[in-house]
């Protein structure tokens, strides 16, 4: 079974600064997807960014980018120019690309990192 | 489009009671999922469905049942509620097409069992 580990329960950053959230995962599969989800106090799960394991290029979405290190099984999220609206729980998630049943198409989540933005 | 809708938003149950959490999506997605989120934790997969009439267990299925009689609806049934089932429940859906990656989540149902 796959596992996802987020070692930082809480991170704090000054507004307009850059912050990096860590995520590591364990899998024996070679083809998979990785995601970062944002959960604000409203509880809504919002997809921030995704990465396909077969792509070497790191994904970027505006102020959000990832550092994907496949060999190290690491998938960190960098938020540039942090804004007050970025304050939320951030979850790293894994999904197998192999539709072999047994819940393989569902997401496996880490425990989350609470991001605080200091004004 | 309403996306994924869940009812109710909040519910308090007594131990031993039963209830059904409703989930509906209007995006014609084949895949649907139920997750639970315990305090301070990530989401865990309870059940999932790849199409009408097909369901399968996820990581934490005990104490729950599901059905999928239509593409749109995927209700989650709790029988004999227990305090351990106090959690926030999320329904999600995804297109079956290979180019689609994103699971769309509903707003969640906060359930308390006392």
PDB file of C-alpha atoms in Angstrom:
ATOM      1  CA  UNK A   1       0.000   0.000   0.000  1.00  0.00           C
ATOM      2  CA  UNK A   2       1.102   3.532  -0.673  1.00  0.00           C
ATOM      3  CA  UNK A   3       1.790   6.003   2.104  1.00  0.00           C
ATOM      4  CA  UNK A   4       2.131   9.774   2.041  1.00  0.00           C
ATOM      5  CA  UNK A   5       4.028  11.645   4.741  1.00  0.00           C
ATOM      6  CA  UNK A   6       3.892  15.342   5.499  1.00  0.00           C
ATOM      7  CA  UNK A   7       6.420  16.009   8.244  1.00  0.00           C
ATOM      8  CA  UNK A   8       5.456  19.631   8.940  1.00  0.00           C
ATOM      9  CA  UNK A   9       2.224  19.876  10.971  1.00  0.00           C
ATOM     10  CA  UNK A  10       2.379  23.669  10.783  1.00  0.00           C
ATOM     11  CA  UNK A  11       4.303  26.306   8.839  1.00  0.00           C
ATOM     12  CA  UNK A  12       4.302  30.067   9.168  1.00  0.00           C
ATOM     13  CA  UNK A  13       5.415  32.643   6.579  1.00  0.00           C
ATOM     14  CA  UNK A  14       5.346  36.401   6.240  1.00  0.00           C
ATOM     15  CA  UNK A  15       3.053  37.820   3.617  1.00  0.00           C
ATOM     16  CA  UNK A  16       4.848  38.222   0.244  1.00  0.00           C
ATOM     17  CA  UNK A  17       7.550  35.730   1.246  1.00  0.00           C
ATOM     18  CA  UNK A  18       8.138  32.241  -0.161  1.00  0.00           C
ATOM     19  CA  UNK A  19       7.366  29.023   1.694  1.00  0.00           C
ATOM     20  CA  UNK A  20       7.985  25.364   0.856  1.00  0.00           C
ATOM     21  CA  UNK A  21       5.816  22.518   2.128  1.00  0.00           C
ATOM     22  CA  UNK A  22       7.339  19.036   2.218  1.00  0.00           C
ATOM     23  CA  UNK A  23       5.847  15.728   1.137  1.00  0.00           C
ATOM     24  CA  UNK A  24       7.364  12.289   0.768  1.00  0.00           C
ATOM     25  CA  UNK A  25       5.638   9.119  -0.381  1.00  0.00           C
ATOM     26  CA  UNK A  26       6.299   5.437  -0.568  1.00  0.00           C
ATOM     27  CA  UNK A  27       5.255   3.304  -3.524  1.00  0.00           C
ATOM     28  CA  UNK A  28       6.473   0.393  -5.597  1.00  0.00           C
ATOM     29  CA  UNK A  29       4.659   1.647  -8.672  1.00  0.00           C
ATOM     30  CA  UNK A  30       6.352   3.489 -11.514  1.00  0.00           C
ATOM     31  CA  UNK A  31       3.332   5.316 -12.899  1.00  0.00           C
ATOM     32  CA  UNK A  32       1.252   7.539 -10.661  1.00  0.00           C
ATOM     33  CA  UNK A  33      -0.020  11.051 -10.053  1.00  0.00           C
ATOM     34  CA  UNK A  34       0.724  13.444  -7.224  1.00  0.00           C
ATOM     35  CA  UNK A  35      -1.449  16.323  -6.088  1.00  0.00           C
ATOM     36  CA  UNK A  36      -1.513  19.203  -3.663  1.00  0.00           C
ATOM     37  CA  UNK A  37      -4.943  20.129  -2.296  1.00  0.00           C
ATOM     38  CA  UNK A  38      -5.820  23.233  -0.305  1.00  0.00           C
ATOM     39  CA  UNK A  39      -8.501  23.090   2.404  1.00  0.00           C
ATOM     40  CA  UNK A  40      -9.511  26.517   3.774  1.00  0.00           C
ATOM     41  CA  UNK A  41     -11.715  26.856   6.871  1.00  0.00           C
ATOM     42  CA  UNK A  42     -14.762  26.355   4.636  1.00  0.00           C
ATOM     43  CA  UNK A  43     -13.604  22.675   4.365  1.00  0.00           C
ATOM     44  CA  UNK A  44     -13.850  22.728   0.575  1.00  0.00           C
ATOM     45  CA  UNK A  45     -11.071  20.664  -1.031  1.00  0.00           C
ATOM     46  CA  UNK A  46      -9.439  22.690  -3.802  1.00  0.00           C
ATOM     47  CA  UNK A  47      -6.904  21.240  -6.227  1.00  0.00           C
ATOM     48  CA  UNK A  48      -3.794  23.441  -6.291  1.00  0.00           C
ATOM     49  CA  UNK A  49      -1.441  21.566  -8.595  1.00  0.00           C
ATOM     50  CA  UNK A  50      -0.812  18.099 -10.012  1.00  0.00           C
ATOM     51  CA  UNK A  51       2.211  16.201 -11.297  1.00  0.00           C
ATOM     52  CA  UNK A  52       2.352  13.130 -13.520  1.00  0.00           C
ATOM     53  CA  UNK A  53       5.191  10.818 -12.475  1.00  0.00           C
ATOM     54  CA  UNK A  54       6.285  10.176 -16.059  1.00  0.00           C
ATOM     55  CA  UNK A  55       6.943  13.882 -16.618  1.00  0.00           C
ATOM     56  CA  UNK A  56      10.364  15.119 -15.556  1.00  0.00           C
ATOM     57  CA  UNK A  57       9.370  18.770 -15.782  1.00  0.00           C
ATOM     58  CA  UNK A  58       8.075  20.228 -12.549  1.00  0.00           C
ATOM     59  CA  UNK A  59       4.489  21.498 -12.654  1.00  0.00           C
ATOM     60  CA  UNK A  60       3.784  25.204 -12.197  1.00  0.00           C
ATOM     61  CA  UNK A  61       0.509  27.051 -11.644  1.00  0.00           C
ATOM     62  CA  UNK A  62       0.988  30.797 -11.236  1.00  0.00           C
ATOM     63  CA  UNK A  63       2.552  31.310  -7.758  1.00  0.00           C
ATOM     64  CA  UNK A  64       2.545  27.586  -7.007  1.00  0.00           C
ATOM     65  CA  UNK A  65       5.247  25.209  -8.177  1.00  0.00           C
ATOM     66  CA  UNK A  66       6.494  21.791  -7.193  1.00  0.00           C
ATOM     67  CA  UNK A  67       9.885  20.162  -6.824  1.00  0.00           C
ATOM     68  CA  UNK A  68       9.321  16.549  -7.901  1.00  0.00           C
ATOM     69  CA  UNK A  69      12.204  14.195  -7.152  1.00  0.00           C
ATOM     70  CA  UNK A  70      11.067  10.753  -8.320  1.00  0.00           C
ATOM     71  CA  UNK A  71      14.098   8.813  -7.156  1.00  0.00           C
ATOM     72  CA  UNK A  72      13.876  10.365  -3.714  1.00  0.00           C
ATOM     73  CA  UNK A  73      10.051  10.023  -3.699  1.00  0.00           C
ATOM     74  CA  UNK A  74       9.733  13.655  -2.737  1.00  0.00           C
ATOM     75  CA  UNK A  75       7.099  16.149  -3.875  1.00  0.00           C
ATOM     76  CA  UNK A  76       7.376  19.580  -2.254  1.00  0.00           C
ATOM     77  CA  UNK A  77       5.142  22.603  -2.904  1.00  0.00           C
ATOM     78  CA  UNK A  78       6.583  26.087  -3.187  1.00  0.00           C
ATOM     79  CA  UNK A  79       4.307  29.080  -2.744  1.00  0.00           C
ATOM     80  CA  UNK A  80       5.805  32.348  -3.926  1.00  0.00           C
ATOM     81  CA  UNK A  81       4.621  35.826  -2.922  1.00  0.00           C
ATOM     82  CA  UNK A  82       2.438  34.377  -0.159  1.00  0.00           C
ATOM     83  CA  UNK A  83      -0.959  36.009   0.251  1.00  0.00           C
ATOM     84  CA  UNK A  84      -3.376  36.073   3.167  1.00  0.00           C
ATOM     85  CA  UNK A  85      -5.779  33.958   1.110  1.00  0.00           C
ATOM     86  CA  UNK A  86      -3.206  31.160   0.983  1.00  0.00           C
ATOM     87  CA  UNK A  87      -3.780  30.414   4.669  1.00  0.00           C
ATOM     88  CA  UNK A  88      -5.256  26.902   4.843  1.00  0.00           C
ATOM     89  CA  UNK A  89      -4.498  23.237   5.396  1.00  0.00           C
ATOM     90  CA  UNK A  90      -2.490  21.776   2.532  1.00  0.00           C
ATOM     91  CA  UNK A  91      -2.677  18.092   1.717  1.00  0.00           C
ATOM     92  CA  UNK A  92      -0.344  16.086  -0.446  1.00  0.00           C
ATOM     93  CA  UNK A  93      -2.064  13.182  -2.216  1.00  0.00           C
ATOM     94  CA  UNK A  94      -1.084  10.177  -4.330  1.00  0.00           C
ATOM     95  CA  UNK A  95      -3.065   8.275  -6.924  1.00  0.00           C
ATOM     96  CA  UNK A  96      -2.032   5.164  -8.787  1.00  0.00           C
ATOM     97  CA  UNK A  97      -2.186   5.284 -12.563  1.00  0.00           C
ATOM     98  CA  UNK A  98      -2.867   1.555 -12.620  1.00  0.00           C
ATOM     99  CA  UNK A  99      -6.597   0.822 -12.548  1.00  0.00           C
ATOM    100  CA  UNK A 100      -6.195  -2.503 -10.788  1.00  0.00           C
ATOM    101  CA  UNK A 101      -9.033  -2.172  -8.325  1.00  0.00           C
ATOM    102  CA  UNK A 102      -8.717  -2.403  -4.550  1.00  0.00           C
ATOM    103  CA  UNK A 103      -9.248   1.333  -4.197  1.00  0.00           C
ATOM    104  CA  UNK A 104      -6.306   2.008  -6.503  1.00  0.00           C
ATOM    105  CA  UNK A 105      -8.161   4.827  -8.174  1.00  0.00           C
ATOM    106  CA  UNK A 106      -8.843   6.644  -4.920  1.00  0.00           C
ATOM    107  CA  UNK A 107      -6.482   9.214  -3.445  1.00  0.00           C
ATOM    108  CA  UNK A 108      -4.095   8.516  -0.570  1.00  0.00           C
ATOM    109  CA  UNK A 109      -3.619  11.644   1.528  1.00  0.00           C
ATOM    110  CA  UNK A 110      -0.985  12.846   3.960  1.00  0.00           C
ATOM    111  CA  UNK A 111      -2.006  14.301   7.323  1.00  0.00           C
ATOM    112  CA  UNK A 112      -1.694  17.858   6.105  1.00  0.00           C
ATOM    113  CA  UNK A 113       0.286  21.004   6.863  1.00  0.00           C
ATOM    114  CA  UNK A 114      -1.405  24.009   8.420  1.00  0.00           C
ATOM    115  CA  UNK A 115      -0.076  27.117   6.665  1.00  0.00           C
ATOM    116  CA  UNK A 116      -0.250  30.413   8.546  1.00  0.00           C
ATOM    117  CA  UNK A 117       0.337  33.698   6.750  1.00  0.00           C
ATOM    118  CA  UNK A 118       1.656  36.503   8.952  1.00  0.00           C
ATOM    119  CA  UNK A 119       0.553  39.971   7.756  1.00  0.00           C
TER     120      UNK A 119
ATOM    121  CA  UNK B   1     -23.355  23.310 -12.885  1.00  0.00           C
ATOM    122  CA  UNK B   2     -23.764  22.546  -9.204  1.00  0.00           C
ATOM    123  CA  UNK B   3     -20.840  20.085  -9.254  1.00  0.00           C
ATOM    124  CA  UNK B   4     -20.894  17.691  -6.305  1.00  0.00           C
ATOM    125  CA  UNK B   5     -23.576  18.319  -3.694  1.00  0.00           C
ATOM    126  CA  UNK B   6     -23.897  16.666  -0.299  1.00  0.00           C
ATOM    127  CA  UNK B   7     -26.717  16.636   2.216  1.00  0.00           C
ATOM    128  CA  UNK B   8     -26.998  17.210   5.085  1.00  0.00           C
ATOM    129  CA  UNK B   9     -24.227  19.671   5.988  1.00  0.00           C
ATOM    130  CA  UNK B  10     -24.352  18.739   9.678  1.00  0.00           C
ATOM    131  CA  UNK B  11     -25.913  15.909  11.637  1.00  0.00           C
ATOM    132  CA  UNK B  12     -25.852  14.638  15.197  1.00  0.00           C
ATOM    133  CA  UNK B  13     -26.689  10.961  15.738  1.00  0.00           C
ATOM    134  CA  UNK B  14     -27.154   8.918  18.849  1.00  0.00           C
ATOM    135  CA  UNK B  15     -25.218   5.679  19.212  1.00  0.00           C
ATOM    136  CA  UNK B  16     -27.005   2.887  17.372  1.00  0.00           C
ATOM    137  CA  UNK B  17     -28.989   5.128  15.029  1.00  0.00           C
ATOM    138  CA  UNK B  18     -28.747   4.844  11.267  1.00  0.00           C
ATOM    139  CA  UNK B  19     -28.626   7.435   8.531  1.00  0.00           C
ATOM    140  CA  UNK B  20     -27.845   7.969   4.876  1.00  0.00           C
ATOM    141  CA  UNK B  21     -25.501  10.662   3.598  1.00  0.00           C
ATOM    142  CA  UNK B  22     -26.561  11.826   0.169  1.00  0.00           C
ATOM    143  CA  UNK B  23     -24.201  12.680  -2.685  1.00  0.00           C
ATOM    144  CA  UNK B  24     -25.150  13.854  -6.165  1.00  0.00           C
ATOM    145  CA  UNK B  25     -23.041  15.038  -9.072  1.00  0.00           C
ATOM    146  CA  UNK B  26     -24.241  16.639 -12.289  1.00  0.00           C
ATOM    147  CA  UNK B  27     -21.054  16.294 -14.347  1.00  0.00           C
ATOM    148  CA  UNK B  28     -21.869  12.817 -15.733  1.00  0.00           C
ATOM    149  CA  UNK B  29     -18.789  11.412 -14.003  1.00  0.00           C
ATOM    150  CA  UNK B  30     -18.432   7.646 -13.899  1.00  0.00           C
ATOM    151  CA  UNK B  31     -16.185   7.496 -10.842  1.00  0.00           C
ATOM    152  CA  UNK B  32     -17.428   8.465  -7.409  1.00  0.00           C
ATOM    153  CA  UNK B  33     -15.829   8.218  -3.973  1.00  0.00           C
ATOM    154  CA  UNK B  34     -16.566   8.550  -0.285  1.00  0.00           C
ATOM    155  CA  UNK B  35     -13.852   9.739   2.098  1.00  0.00           C
ATOM    156  CA  UNK B  36     -13.798  10.485   5.793  1.00  0.00           C
ATOM    157  CA  UNK B  37     -11.606  13.065   7.471  1.00  0.00           C
ATOM    158  CA  UNK B  38     -10.900  12.671  11.173  1.00  0.00           C
ATOM    159  CA  UNK B  39      -9.617  15.657  13.189  1.00  0.00           C
ATOM    160  CA  UNK B  40      -6.019  16.528  12.322  1.00  0.00           C
ATOM    161  CA  UNK B  41      -5.837  13.879   9.630  1.00  0.00           C
ATOM    162  CA  UNK B  42      -5.992  13.553   5.886  1.00  0.00           C
ATOM    163  CA  UNK B  43      -8.892  11.980   4.047  1.00  0.00           C
ATOM    164  CA  UNK B  44      -9.277   8.212   3.958  1.00  0.00           C
ATOM    165  CA  UNK B  45     -11.177   6.307   1.270  1.00  0.00           C
ATOM    166  CA  UNK B  46     -14.282   4.457   2.482  1.00  0.00           C
ATOM    167  CA  UNK B  47     -15.887   3.197  -0.730  1.00  0.00           C
ATOM    168  CA  UNK B  48     -15.711   3.971  -4.393  1.00  0.00           C
ATOM    169  CA  UNK B  49     -17.673   3.247  -7.563  1.00  0.00           C
ATOM    170  CA  UNK B  50     -16.550   3.102 -11.183  1.00  0.00           C
ATOM    171  CA  UNK B  51     -20.078   3.194 -12.562  1.00  0.00           C
ATOM    172  CA  UNK B  52     -23.735   2.495 -11.897  1.00  0.00           C
ATOM    173  CA  UNK B  53     -24.169  -0.883 -10.245  1.00  0.00           C
ATOM    174  CA  UNK B  54     -20.462  -1.248  -9.374  1.00  0.00           C
ATOM    175  CA  UNK B  55     -19.006  -0.471  -5.956  1.00  0.00           C
ATOM    176  CA  UNK B  56     -15.903  -1.545  -4.079  1.00  0.00           C
ATOM    177  CA  UNK B  57     -14.286  -1.116  -0.689  1.00  0.00           C
ATOM    178  CA  UNK B  58     -11.617   1.409   0.059  1.00  0.00           C
ATOM    179  CA  UNK B  59      -9.275   1.614   3.030  1.00  0.00           C
ATOM    180  CA  UNK B  60     -11.850   1.989   5.843  1.00  0.00           C
ATOM    181  CA  UNK B  61     -15.195   0.405   4.789  1.00  0.00           C
ATOM    182  CA  UNK B  62     -16.295  -1.186   8.080  1.00  0.00           C
ATOM    183  CA  UNK B  63     -19.585   0.159   9.400  1.00  0.00           C
ATOM    184  CA  UNK B  64     -20.671   1.604   6.052  1.00  0.00           C
ATOM    185  CA  UNK B  65     -22.586   0.543   2.975  1.00  0.00           C
ATOM    186  CA  UNK B  66     -23.025   2.153  -0.419  1.00  0.00           C
ATOM    187  CA  UNK B  67     -25.114   1.731  -3.528  1.00  0.00           C
ATOM    188  CA  UNK B  68     -24.922   3.195  -7.021  1.00  0.00           C
ATOM    189  CA  UNK B  69     -28.195   2.794  -8.857  1.00  0.00           C
ATOM    190  CA  UNK B  70     -27.652   5.846 -11.093  1.00  0.00           C
ATOM    191  CA  UNK B  71     -24.643   7.689 -12.478  1.00  0.00           C
ATOM    192  CA  UNK B  72     -25.565  10.810 -10.524  1.00  0.00           C
ATOM    193  CA  UNK B  73     -26.125   9.463  -7.000  1.00  0.00           C
ATOM    194  CA  UNK B  74     -23.842   7.659  -4.573  1.00  0.00           C
ATOM    195  CA  UNK B  75     -25.402   7.488  -1.080  1.00  0.00           C
ATOM    196  CA  UNK B  76     -23.428   6.324   1.960  1.00  0.00           C
ATOM    197  CA  UNK B  77     -25.328   4.386   4.608  1.00  0.00           C
ATOM    198  CA  UNK B  78     -24.280   4.212   8.260  1.00  0.00           C
ATOM    199  CA  UNK B  79     -25.864   1.352  10.211  1.00  0.00           C
ATOM    200  CA  UNK B  80     -25.647   1.301  14.019  1.00  0.00           C
ATOM    201  CA  UNK B  81     -23.686   4.537  14.370  1.00  0.00           C
ATOM    202  CA  UNK B  82     -20.702   4.478  16.740  1.00  0.00           C
ATOM    203  CA  UNK B  83     -18.643   7.345  18.254  1.00  0.00           C
ATOM    204  CA  UNK B  84     -15.702   6.234  16.084  1.00  0.00           C
ATOM    205  CA  UNK B  85     -17.713   7.365  13.053  1.00  0.00           C
ATOM    206  CA  UNK B  86     -17.652  10.984  14.203  1.00  0.00           C
ATOM    207  CA  UNK B  87     -15.924  12.645  11.280  1.00  0.00           C
ATOM    208  CA  UNK B  88     -16.336  14.889   8.261  1.00  0.00           C
ATOM    209  CA  UNK B  89     -17.455  12.954   5.195  1.00  0.00           C
ATOM    210  CA  UNK B  90     -16.552  14.020   1.685  1.00  0.00           C
ATOM    211  CA  UNK B  91     -17.978  12.763  -1.570  1.00  0.00           C
ATOM    212  CA  UNK B  92     -15.977  13.200  -4.770  1.00  0.00           C
ATOM    213  CA  UNK B  93     -16.319  12.381  -8.453  1.00  0.00           C
ATOM    214  CA  UNK B  94     -14.044  12.067 -11.464  1.00  0.00           C
ATOM    215  CA  UNK B  95     -14.403  11.605 -15.178  1.00  0.00           C
ATOM    216  CA  UNK B  96     -13.326   8.243 -16.549  1.00  0.00           C
ATOM    217  CA  UNK B  97     -11.420   9.722 -19.473  1.00  0.00           C
ATOM    218  CA  UNK B  98      -7.701   9.052 -19.309  1.00  0.00           C
ATOM    219  CA  UNK B  99      -6.846  12.713 -19.696  1.00  0.00           C
ATOM    220  CA  UNK B 100      -8.805  13.677 -16.619  1.00  0.00           C
ATOM    221  CA  UNK B 101      -6.982  13.739 -13.308  1.00  0.00           C
ATOM    222  CA  UNK B 102      -8.971  15.865 -10.952  1.00  0.00           C
ATOM    223  CA  UNK B 103     -11.387  14.584  -8.348  1.00  0.00           C
ATOM    224  CA  UNK B 104     -14.100  17.147  -7.631  1.00  0.00           C
ATOM    225  CA  UNK B 105     -15.112  17.267  -3.995  1.00  0.00           C
ATOM    226  CA  UNK B 106     -18.393  18.136  -2.355  1.00  0.00           C
ATOM    227  CA  UNK B 107     -18.527  20.531   0.617  1.00  0.00           C
ATOM    228  CA  UNK B 108     -18.586  17.758   3.218  1.00  0.00           C
ATOM    229  CA  UNK B 109     -20.964  16.538   5.917  1.00  0.00           C
ATOM    230  CA  UNK B 110     -19.948  16.946   9.550  1.00  0.00           C
ATOM    231  CA  UNK B 111     -21.293  13.993  11.549  1.00  0.00           C
ATOM    232  CA  UNK B 112     -21.193  13.696  15.315  1.00  0.00           C
ATOM    233  CA  UNK B 113     -22.172  10.462  17.063  1.00  0.00           C
ATOM    234  CA  UNK B 114     -22.862  10.772  20.804  1.00  0.00           C
TER     235      UNK B 114
END
